[in-house]
Amino acid sequence: MATNLLLLPGDGIGPEVMAQVERIIDWFNQNGADFVTETDLVGGCAYDAHGQAVSDATIDKALAADAVLLGAVGGEKWANVAYDVRPEAGLLRLRKDLQLFANLRPAVCFDQLADASSLKRELVEGLDILIVRELTGGVYFGEPRGITDLGNGQQRGVNTQVYETYEIERVSRVAFELAKLRDGRLMSVEKHNVMESGVLWKQVVTKVHAEEYPDVKLEHMLADNCAMQLVRTPKQFDVMVTDNLFGDILSDIAAMLTGSLGMLPSASLGAEVDGKIPAMYEPVHGSAPDIAGKGLANPIATILSFGMALKYSFKMQDEAKLLEDAIQNVLASGIRTGDIARGDEAICSTSDMGDAILAEMNKLK
Ligand code: NAD
């Protein structure tokens, strides 16, 4: 049966990097897969077309698709549009309407790029960790929130960190399932020493572990210690699960261990309904207006995001491995876009990188 992919290239370098993913999808179709793609608008380009950062019709297509692949949104052009229709609002609405509560951020250090890390090579070489961040709850959404006037010349800014049992259960189940597919280890991260939401988080994860995943090795760590450990000995971790705020920060720390933004994929998953898990795959980087339209963008983050779709939405592990191996080989041969080039290394274009990856895939198939 055909697999339906909704492609939302977005703004800036989004269309440039997505064009390379389309070539990879075509390659898989020529080699036995059956992907059907449809392309639509999100972000600033959707605002220009419809006055909204994502239209209802696009949301319906996203809900019907087997997976959504997004490029990037945003840019100076839309800096002054109303807050609720700014490009990023399109992303937030997709996450909300698809109920994508689990954000998967791998931090993998390709050996060939280990010297691009801010840490010493021996600390990051072979690094392969996966952070599962809760994406739809916690302090970014909790009520009450806002800024109130205290009437004495002072104001009070309030945000509320709040989690309910079901929110912790469902994201921890995603993390336990991923741990089973990998090294069988899970690190749960919170701050139960100073936050009641952390006490509940730890209790719920411990209960889910005991009742459903006794074979996975579960450990707990305080978020501040985790931040230190990530830059001290990052290879001690395998899968980590944490809330929205800590996940936001810790996944950015982990990401930078591996070098360039142009190399970082992500996935956001929802709850299974009728055998289907809503999913959106996107690079971590933004629309990079400084290099947009110049053919300089590194397409690997978006290509690896498609690789995550192969793994997590379509259970095509062999195909995902072939794609990752092809990228490894390309990096080993010294082909570099500007963001991952060092010193006087030659720089290739976005489409050159696509050519090189496709050539490697032909060799490996
Ligand atoms: P950015 O990620 O777009 O760019 C940061 C730096 O990294 C830039 O120098 C850029 O050239 C470089 N870079 C990013 N991706 C690259 C790639 N694939 N290849 C080579 N170099 C790359 O972040 P920013 O500059 O802070 O934001 C630019 C716009 O993107 C803003 O409008 C912001 O709101 C938006 N944004 C969108 C997303 C998203 O769509 N998910 C995420 C972050 C930022």
Tab-separated table of C-alpha atoms and ligand atoms in Angstrom:
chain	number	residue	atom	x	y	z
A	1	MET	CA	0.000	0.000	0.000
A	2	ALA	CA	1.251	3.492	-0.832
A	3	THR	CA	2.674	5.663	1.938
A	4	ASN	CA	1.455	9.257	1.908
A	5	LEU	CA	3.910	12.000	2.788
A	6	LEU	CA	2.957	15.632	3.133
A	7	LEU	CA	5.939	17.872	2.325
A	8	LEU	CA	5.913	21.371	3.796
A	9	PRO	CA	9.153	23.030	2.621
A	10	GLY	CA	8.304	26.424	4.189
A	11	ASP	CA	10.534	29.490	3.904
A	12	GLY	CA	14.191	30.456	3.414
A	13	ILE	CA	16.399	27.406	2.874
A	14	GLY	CA	13.395	25.094	3.507
A	15	PRO	CA	12.573	24.583	-0.199
A	16	GLU	CA	16.275	24.125	-1.083
A	17	VAL	CA	16.876	21.352	1.434
A	18	MET	CA	13.487	19.732	0.798
A	19	ALA	CA	14.317	19.500	-2.931
A	20	GLN	CA	17.187	17.152	-2.005
A	21	VAL	CA	14.869	15.035	0.164
A	22	GLU	CA	12.502	14.702	-2.799
A	23	ARG	CA	15.371	13.265	-4.842
A	24	ILE	CA	16.053	10.733	-2.046
A	25	ILE	CA	12.344	9.794	-1.938
A	26	ASP	CA	12.383	9.313	-5.747
A	27	TRP	CA	15.421	7.060	-5.357
A	28	PHE	CA	13.596	4.861	-2.845
A	29	ASN	CA	10.562	4.728	-5.170
A	30	GLN	CA	12.821	3.578	-8.017
A	31	ASN	CA	14.131	0.886	-5.668
A	32	GLY	CA	10.882	-0.694	-4.520
A	33	ALA	CA	9.247	1.795	-2.131
A	34	ASP	CA	5.850	3.370	-2.767
A	35	PHE	CA	5.864	6.900	-1.400
A	36	VAL	CA	3.257	9.333	-2.675
A	37	THR	CA	4.090	12.953	-1.910
A	38	GLU	CA	2.029	16.099	-1.839
A	39	THR	CA	3.537	19.542	-1.266
A	40	ASP	CA	1.849	22.429	0.523
A	41	LEU	CA	2.561	25.740	2.241
A	42	VAL	CA	3.502	26.547	5.829
A	43	GLY	CA	4.995	29.621	7.504
A	44	GLY	CA	5.562	32.952	5.808
A	45	CYS	CA	4.750	31.626	2.333
A	46	ALA	CA	1.386	30.351	3.631
A	47	TYR	CA	0.748	33.763	5.200
A	48	ASP	CA	1.437	35.414	1.844
A	49	ALA	CA	-0.994	33.045	0.116
A	50	HIS	CA	-3.808	32.738	2.694
A	51	GLY	CA	-3.154	35.290	5.461
A	52	GLN	CA	-2.530	32.360	7.842
A	53	ALA	CA	0.680	30.523	8.735
A	54	VAL	CA	-1.058	27.255	7.975
A	55	SER	CA	-4.492	26.836	6.406
A	56	ASP	CA	-7.268	24.524	7.635
A	57	ALA	CA	-6.963	22.582	4.374
A	58	THR	CA	-3.239	21.968	5.030
A	59	ILE	CA	-4.005	20.819	8.572
A	60	ASP	CA	-6.540	18.330	7.149
A	61	LYS	CA	-3.885	17.014	4.747
A	62	ALA	CA	-1.405	16.703	7.623
A	63	LEU	CA	-3.937	14.733	9.678
A	64	ALA	CA	-4.603	12.397	6.741
A	65	ALA	CA	-0.928	11.829	5.780
A	66	ASP	CA	1.177	8.951	7.103
A	67	ALA	CA	3.839	11.505	8.033
A	68	VAL	CA	4.611	15.194	7.558
A	69	LEU	CA	8.063	16.388	6.531
A	70	LEU	CA	8.760	20.048	7.251
A	71	GLY	CA	11.619	22.298	6.093
A	72	ALA	CA	11.781	25.544	8.067
A	73	VAL	CA	9.699	28.662	8.588
A	74	GLY	CA	10.311	32.335	9.224
A	75	GLY	CA	12.215	35.344	7.967
A	76	GLU	CA	12.591	39.118	8.192
A	77	LYS	CA	9.818	39.653	5.652
A	78	TRP	CA	7.228	38.572	8.237
A	79	ALA	CA	8.822	40.252	11.269
A	80	ASN	CA	5.891	42.630	11.690
A	81	VAL	CA	2.870	40.432	10.946
A	82	ALA	CA	0.328	39.882	13.748
A	83	TYR	CA	1.553	37.486	16.466
A	84	ASP	CA	-1.095	34.822	15.838
A	85	VAL	CA	-0.293	34.549	12.122
A	86	ARG	CA	3.510	34.814	12.327
A	87	PRO	CA	5.325	31.955	10.512
A	88	GLU	CA	6.125	30.043	13.738
A	89	ALA	CA	2.389	29.922	14.548
A	90	GLY	CA	2.049	27.463	11.655
A	91	LEU	CA	4.482	25.085	13.324
A	92	LEU	CA	2.790	25.402	16.702
A	93	ARG	CA	-0.637	24.733	15.194
A	94	LEU	CA	0.629	21.623	13.386
A	95	ARG	CA	2.133	20.322	16.649
A	96	LYS	CA	-1.081	21.095	18.537
A	97	ASP	CA	-3.596	19.761	16.003
A	98	LEU	CA	-1.602	16.573	15.410
A	99	GLN	CA	-1.121	16.318	19.210
A	100	LEU	CA	2.595	15.705	18.829
A	101	PHE	CA	3.561	15.311	22.477
A	102	ALA	CA	6.885	13.475	22.085
A	103	ASN	CA	9.814	15.267	20.484
A	104	LEU	CA	12.746	13.023	19.559
A	105	ARG	CA	16.105	14.750	19.225
A	106	PRO	CA	19.026	12.462	18.401
A	107	ALA	CA	22.540	13.750	18.983
A	108	VAL	CA	24.839	11.625	16.864
A	109	CYS	CA	28.443	12.560	16.304
A	110	PHE	CA	29.694	11.491	12.891
A	111	ASP	CA	33.329	10.512	13.408
A	112	GLN	CA	34.389	12.592	10.426
A	113	LEU	CA	32.989	15.725	12.116
A	114	ALA	CA	34.183	15.060	15.666
A	115	ASP	CA	36.711	17.892	15.405
A	116	ALA	CA	33.872	20.369	14.742
A	117	SER	CA	32.544	19.805	18.274
A	118	SER	CA	33.347	22.280	21.030
A	119	LEU	CA	34.360	19.258	23.151
A	120	LYS	CA	37.475	17.134	22.747
A	121	ARG	CA	37.273	14.441	20.061
A	122	GLU	CA	37.554	11.574	22.571
A	123	LEU	CA	34.498	12.824	24.470
A	124	VAL	CA	32.200	12.935	21.434
A	125	GLU	CA	33.570	10.352	18.992
A	126	GLY	CA	30.899	7.644	18.630
A	127	LEU	CA	28.331	9.688	20.567
A	128	ASP	CA	24.777	8.477	19.890
A	129	ILE	CA	22.113	9.707	22.299
A	130	LEU	CA	18.402	10.294	21.921
A	131	ILE	CA	16.536	12.888	23.968
A	132	VAL	CA	12.768	12.511	24.235
A	133	ARG	CA	11.264	15.877	25.186
A	134	GLU	CA	7.634	16.316	26.248
A	135	LEU	CA	6.326	18.876	23.776
A	136	THR	CA	2.747	19.892	24.518
A	137	GLY	CA	2.665	20.443	28.303
A	138	GLY	CA	4.648	21.997	31.113
A	139	VAL	CA	5.576	25.596	31.713
A	140	TYR	CA	5.191	26.771	28.102
A	141	PHE	CA	1.458	26.032	28.202
A	142	GLY	CA	0.493	25.983	31.918
A	143	GLU	CA	-2.134	28.361	33.352
A	144	PRO	CA	-2.162	30.838	34.965
A	145	ARG	CA	0.276	32.784	32.875
A	146	GLY	CA	0.779	36.430	31.966
A	147	ILE	CA	2.090	39.744	33.221
A	148	THR	CA	-0.051	41.618	35.742
A	149	ASP	CA	0.278	45.131	37.057
A	150	LEU	CA	0.652	45.223	40.840
A	151	GLY	CA	-0.389	48.846	40.989
A	152	ASN	CA	2.691	49.992	42.914
A	153	GLY	CA	4.898	50.535	39.926
A	154	GLN	CA	5.750	46.816	39.898
A	155	GLN	CA	4.601	44.053	37.577
A	156	ARG	CA	4.481	40.265	38.067
A	157	GLY	CA	5.296	37.764	35.318
A	158	VAL	CA	3.829	34.298	35.852
A	159	ASN	CA	4.184	30.958	34.106
A	160	THR	CA	3.015	27.686	35.564
A	161	GLN	CA	4.816	24.357	35.369
A	162	VAL	CA	2.066	21.749	35.354
A	163	TYR	CA	1.942	18.060	34.405
A	164	GLU	CA	-0.806	15.494	34.785
A	165	THR	CA	-0.244	11.768	35.173
A	166	TYR	CA	-1.376	10.842	31.633
A	167	GLU	CA	1.042	13.321	30.052
A	168	ILE	CA	4.012	11.791	31.866
A	169	GLU	CA	2.817	8.238	31.209
A	170	ARG	CA	2.459	8.650	27.458
A	171	VAL	CA	5.803	10.380	26.866
A	172	SER	CA	7.640	7.933	29.117
A	173	ARG	CA	6.103	4.995	27.200
A	174	VAL	CA	7.494	6.439	23.950
A	175	ALA	CA	10.914	6.702	25.624
A	176	PHE	CA	10.792	3.159	27.072
A	177	GLU	CA	9.814	1.771	23.642
A	178	LEU	CA	12.761	3.587	22.031
A	179	ALA	CA	15.106	2.366	24.777
A	180	LYS	CA	14.018	-1.211	23.970
A	181	LEU	CA	14.980	-0.656	20.321
A	182	ARG	CA	18.423	0.637	21.370
A	183	ASP	CA	20.597	-0.097	24.395
A	184	GLY	CA	17.792	-0.907	26.872
A	185	ARG	CA	18.653	2.066	29.124
A	186	LEU	CA	16.570	5.125	29.982
A	187	MET	CA	17.536	8.213	31.991
A	188	SER	CA	14.578	10.211	33.327
A	189	VAL	CA	15.423	13.848	34.077
A	190	GLU	CA	13.553	16.292	36.358
A	191	LYS	CA	14.089	18.363	39.505
A	192	HIS	CA	12.166	16.511	42.206
A	193	ASN	CA	14.373	18.165	44.847
A	194	VAL	CA	12.696	21.556	44.330
A	195	MET	CA	9.579	21.019	42.160
A	196	GLU	CA	6.392	19.088	42.919
A	197	SER	CA	5.927	18.501	39.184
A	198	GLY	CA	9.322	16.778	39.338
A	199	VAL	CA	8.202	14.587	42.257
A	200	LEU	CA	5.168	13.483	40.240
A	201	TRP	CA	7.289	12.999	37.099
A	202	LYS	CA	9.668	10.661	38.928
A	203	GLN	CA	6.823	8.704	40.584
A	204	VAL	CA	4.926	8.195	37.330
A	205	VAL	CA	7.988	7.159	35.281
A	206	THR	CA	8.971	4.727	38.072
A	207	LYS	CA	5.458	3.199	38.050
A	208	VAL	CA	5.312	2.844	34.245
A	209	HIS	CA	8.727	1.182	34.414
A	210	ALA	CA	7.743	-1.314	37.112
A	211	GLU	CA	4.436	-2.234	35.503
A	212	GLU	CA	5.286	-2.210	31.795
A	213	TYR	CA	9.030	-2.089	31.129
A	214	PRO	CA	10.911	-3.996	33.860
A	215	ASP	CA	13.482	-5.156	31.271
A	216	VAL	CA	14.656	-1.591	30.576
A	217	LYS	CA	17.274	-0.195	32.986
A	218	LEU	CA	15.776	3.036	34.388
A	219	GLU	CA	17.815	5.706	36.148
A	220	HIS	CA	16.928	9.210	37.362
A	221	MET	CA	18.986	12.398	37.254
A	222	LEU	CA	18.387	16.005	38.318
A	223	ALA	CA	18.269	18.366	35.339
A	224	ASP	CA	21.080	20.634	36.540
A	225	ASN	CA	23.393	17.669	37.063
A	226	CYS	CA	22.332	16.340	33.657
A	227	ALA	CA	23.416	19.601	31.995
A	228	MET	CA	26.854	19.177	33.586
A	229	GLN	CA	27.107	15.486	32.729
A	230	LEU	CA	26.203	16.183	29.095
A	231	VAL	CA	29.306	18.293	28.634
A	232	ARG	CA	31.492	16.196	30.984
A	233	THR	CA	30.878	12.620	29.771
A	234	PRO	CA	28.069	12.674	27.192
A	235	LYS	CA	28.629	9.074	26.117
A	236	GLN	CA	27.253	7.806	29.469
A	237	PHE	CA	23.717	8.470	28.114
A	238	ASP	CA	21.591	6.509	25.677
A	239	VAL	CA	17.869	7.450	25.731
A	240	MET	CA	16.750	10.326	27.983
A	241	VAL	CA	13.214	11.509	28.767
A	242	THR	CA	12.395	14.899	30.220
A	243	ASP	CA	9.804	17.667	30.299
A	244	ASN	CA	9.259	20.493	27.837
A	245	LEU	CA	11.459	23.157	29.461
A	246	PHE	CA	14.399	20.950	30.475
A	247	GLY	CA	14.138	19.111	27.154
A	248	ASP	CA	14.355	22.371	25.236
A	249	ILE	CA	17.601	23.287	26.956
A	250	LEU	CA	19.235	19.863	27.290
A	251	SER	CA	18.549	18.916	23.665
A	252	ASP	CA	20.224	22.120	22.475
A	253	ILE	CA	23.269	21.342	24.643
A	254	ALA	CA	23.395	17.801	23.259
A	255	ALA	CA	22.953	19.086	19.722
A	256	MET	CA	25.935	21.374	19.929
A	257	LEU	CA	28.145	18.480	21.040
A	258	THR	CA	27.857	17.161	17.522
A	259	GLY	CA	28.901	20.211	15.529
A	260	SER	CA	26.626	21.933	13.015
A	261	LEU	CA	22.945	22.802	13.044
A	262	GLY	CA	22.903	21.617	9.446
A	263	MET	CA	23.333	18.010	10.639
A	264	LEU	CA	20.528	17.757	13.232
A	265	PRO	CA	17.205	16.017	12.548
A	266	SER	CA	14.150	15.707	14.793
A	267	ALA	CA	10.849	13.870	14.991
A	268	SER	CA	7.634	14.685	16.822
A	269	LEU	CA	5.194	11.860	17.492
A	270	GLY	CA	1.603	11.698	18.767
A	271	ALA	CA	-0.592	8.976	20.212
A	272	GLU	CA	-1.609	5.958	18.145
A	273	VAL	CA	-5.160	6.168	16.763
A	274	ASP	CA	-6.507	3.254	14.679
A	275	GLY	CA	-3.010	1.880	14.212
A	276	LYS	CA	-1.561	5.196	13.009
A	277	ILE	CA	0.850	7.425	14.938
A	278	PRO	CA	0.732	11.093	13.823
A	279	ALA	CA	4.264	12.217	13.073
A	280	MET	CA	6.138	15.268	11.858
A	281	TYR	CA	9.829	15.217	10.913
A	282	GLU	CA	11.901	18.372	10.605
A	283	PRO	CA	15.473	19.631	10.886
A	284	VAL	CA	16.380	21.457	14.093
A	285	HIS	CA	17.635	24.493	12.183
A	286	GLY	CA	15.547	27.452	11.040
A	287	SER	CA	15.134	29.102	7.647
A	288	ALA	CA	18.702	30.523	7.643
A	289	PRO	CA	17.854	33.775	5.812
A	290	ASP	CA	21.564	34.683	5.641
A	291	ILE	CA	22.245	31.873	3.160
A	292	ALA	CA	18.770	31.325	1.630
A	293	GLY	CA	18.613	31.167	-2.153
A	294	LYS	CA	22.381	30.763	-2.514
A	295	GLY	CA	22.605	26.968	-2.755
A	296	LEU	CA	24.811	26.904	0.362
A	297	ALA	CA	22.512	25.097	2.828
A	298	ASN	CA	23.431	21.695	4.180
A	299	PRO	CA	20.514	19.363	3.341
A	300	ILE	CA	21.695	16.559	5.674
A	301	ALA	CA	19.540	17.561	8.695
A	302	THR	CA	16.400	17.357	6.570
A	303	ILE	CA	17.538	14.165	4.836
A	304	LEU	CA	18.248	12.592	8.262
A	305	SER	CA	14.779	13.739	9.370
A	306	PHE	CA	13.362	11.697	6.487
A	307	GLY	CA	15.634	8.871	7.718
A	308	MET	CA	13.893	9.118	11.103
A	309	ALA	CA	10.537	8.822	9.302
A	310	LEU	CA	11.802	5.635	7.635
A	311	LYS	CA	12.734	4.281	11.080
A	312	TYR	CA	9.901	5.417	13.313
A	313	SER	CA	6.862	5.815	11.024
A	314	PHE	CA	7.501	3.225	8.339
A	315	LYS	CA	9.624	0.619	10.176
A	316	MET	CA	12.014	0.614	7.175
A	317	GLN	CA	15.135	0.001	9.271
A	318	ASP	CA	17.275	-1.322	6.390
A	319	GLU	CA	16.466	1.677	4.209
A	320	ALA	CA	17.206	4.077	7.097
A	321	LYS	CA	20.545	2.347	7.655
A	322	LEU	CA	21.417	2.578	3.961
A	323	LEU	CA	20.691	6.297	4.001
A	324	GLU	CA	22.768	6.884	7.161
A	325	ASP	CA	25.646	4.784	5.799
A	326	ALA	CA	25.576	6.757	2.552
A	327	ILE	CA	25.843	10.020	4.518
A	328	GLN	CA	28.723	8.601	6.625
A	329	ASN	CA	30.575	7.633	3.440
A	330	VAL	CA	30.036	11.032	1.847
A	331	LEU	CA	31.433	12.732	4.963
A	332	ALA	CA	34.341	10.264	5.030
A	333	SER	CA	35.184	11.218	1.447
A	334	GLY	CA	35.591	14.821	2.569
A	335	ILE	CA	32.575	16.346	0.808
A	336	ARG	CA	31.422	19.337	2.855
A	337	THR	CA	28.884	22.146	2.745
A	338	GLY	CA	30.178	25.410	4.200
A	339	ASP	CA	28.763	24.861	7.691
A	340	ILE	CA	30.788	21.670	8.252
A	341	ALA	CA	33.922	22.590	6.297
A	342	ARG	CA	37.044	23.452	8.254
A	343	GLY	CA	40.016	25.572	7.289
A	344	ASP	CA	40.660	25.484	3.571
A	345	GLU	CA	38.404	22.477	2.800
A	346	ALA	CA	36.512	22.866	-0.489
A	347	ILE	CA	32.828	23.729	-0.166
A	348	CYS	CA	30.082	22.013	-2.134
A	349	SER	CA	26.565	23.246	-2.912
A	350	THR	CA	23.262	21.939	-1.535
A	351	SER	CA	22.583	19.950	-4.706
A	352	ASP	CA	26.197	18.663	-4.879
A	353	MET	CA	25.624	17.174	-1.439
A	354	GLY	CA	22.398	15.576	-2.727
A	355	ASP	CA	24.297	14.190	-5.758
A	356	ALA	CA	27.009	12.723	-3.535
A	357	ILE	CA	24.527	11.027	-1.176
A	358	LEU	CA	22.559	9.543	-4.101
A	359	ALA	CA	25.788	8.258	-5.687
A	360	GLU	CA	26.683	6.524	-2.403
A	361	MET	CA	23.185	5.042	-2.140
A	362	ASN	CA	23.639	3.554	-5.610
A	363	LYS	CA	26.922	1.983	-4.492
A	364	LEU	CA	25.416	0.574	-1.279
A	365	LYS	CA	22.116	-0.810	-2.589
B	1	NAD	P1	18.770	29.350	11.845
B	1	NAD	O1	18.796	27.956	12.330
B	1	NAD	O2	17.905	29.635	10.676
B	1	NAD	O3	20.263	29.805	11.466
B	1	NAD	C1	21.318	29.921	12.423
B	1	NAD	C2	22.681	29.876	11.694
B	1	NAD	O4	22.923	28.542	11.241
B	1	NAD	C3	22.713	30.761	10.444
B	1	NAD	O5	24.003	31.310	10.315
B	1	NAD	C4	22.465	29.807	9.311
B	1	NAD	O6	23.023	30.190	8.082
B	1	NAD	C5	23.075	28.509	9.836
B	1	NAD	N1	22.355	27.336	9.326
B	1	NAD	C6	21.149	26.898	9.729
B	1	NAD	N2	20.775	25.831	9.028
B	1	NAD	C7	21.783	25.579	8.160
B	1	NAD	C8	21.970	24.597	7.154
B	1	NAD	N3	21.054	23.631	6.893
B	1	NAD	N4	23.103	24.639	6.431
B	1	NAD	C9	24.039	25.564	6.667
B	1	NAD	N5	23.919	26.536	7.611
B	1	NAD	C10	22.784	26.531	8.344
B	1	NAD	O7	18.359	30.280	13.082
B	1	NAD	P2	18.071	31.841	13.148
B	1	NAD	O8	19.008	32.566	12.227
B	1	NAD	O9	18.054	32.161	14.576
B	1	NAD	O10	16.589	32.011	12.612
B	1	NAD	C11	16.257	32.358	11.261
B	1	NAD	C12	14.758	32.245	11.084
B	1	NAD	O11	14.359	30.887	11.259
B	1	NAD	C13	13.947	33.055	12.085
B	1	NAD	O12	12.840	33.600	11.418
B	1	NAD	C14	13.523	32.018	13.124
B	1	NAD	O13	12.323	32.380	13.759
B	1	NAD	C15	13.314	30.819	12.241
B	1	NAD	N6	13.422	29.517	12.921
B	1	NAD	C16	12.608	28.548	12.464
B	1	NAD	C17	12.724	27.270	12.995
B	1	NAD	C18	11.861	26.203	12.409
B	1	NAD	O14	11.319	26.379	11.332
B	1	NAD	N7	11.737	25.060	13.054
B	1	NAD	C19	13.666	26.983	13.979
B	1	NAD	C20	14.520	28.009	14.403
B	1	NAD	C21	14.393	29.279	13.846
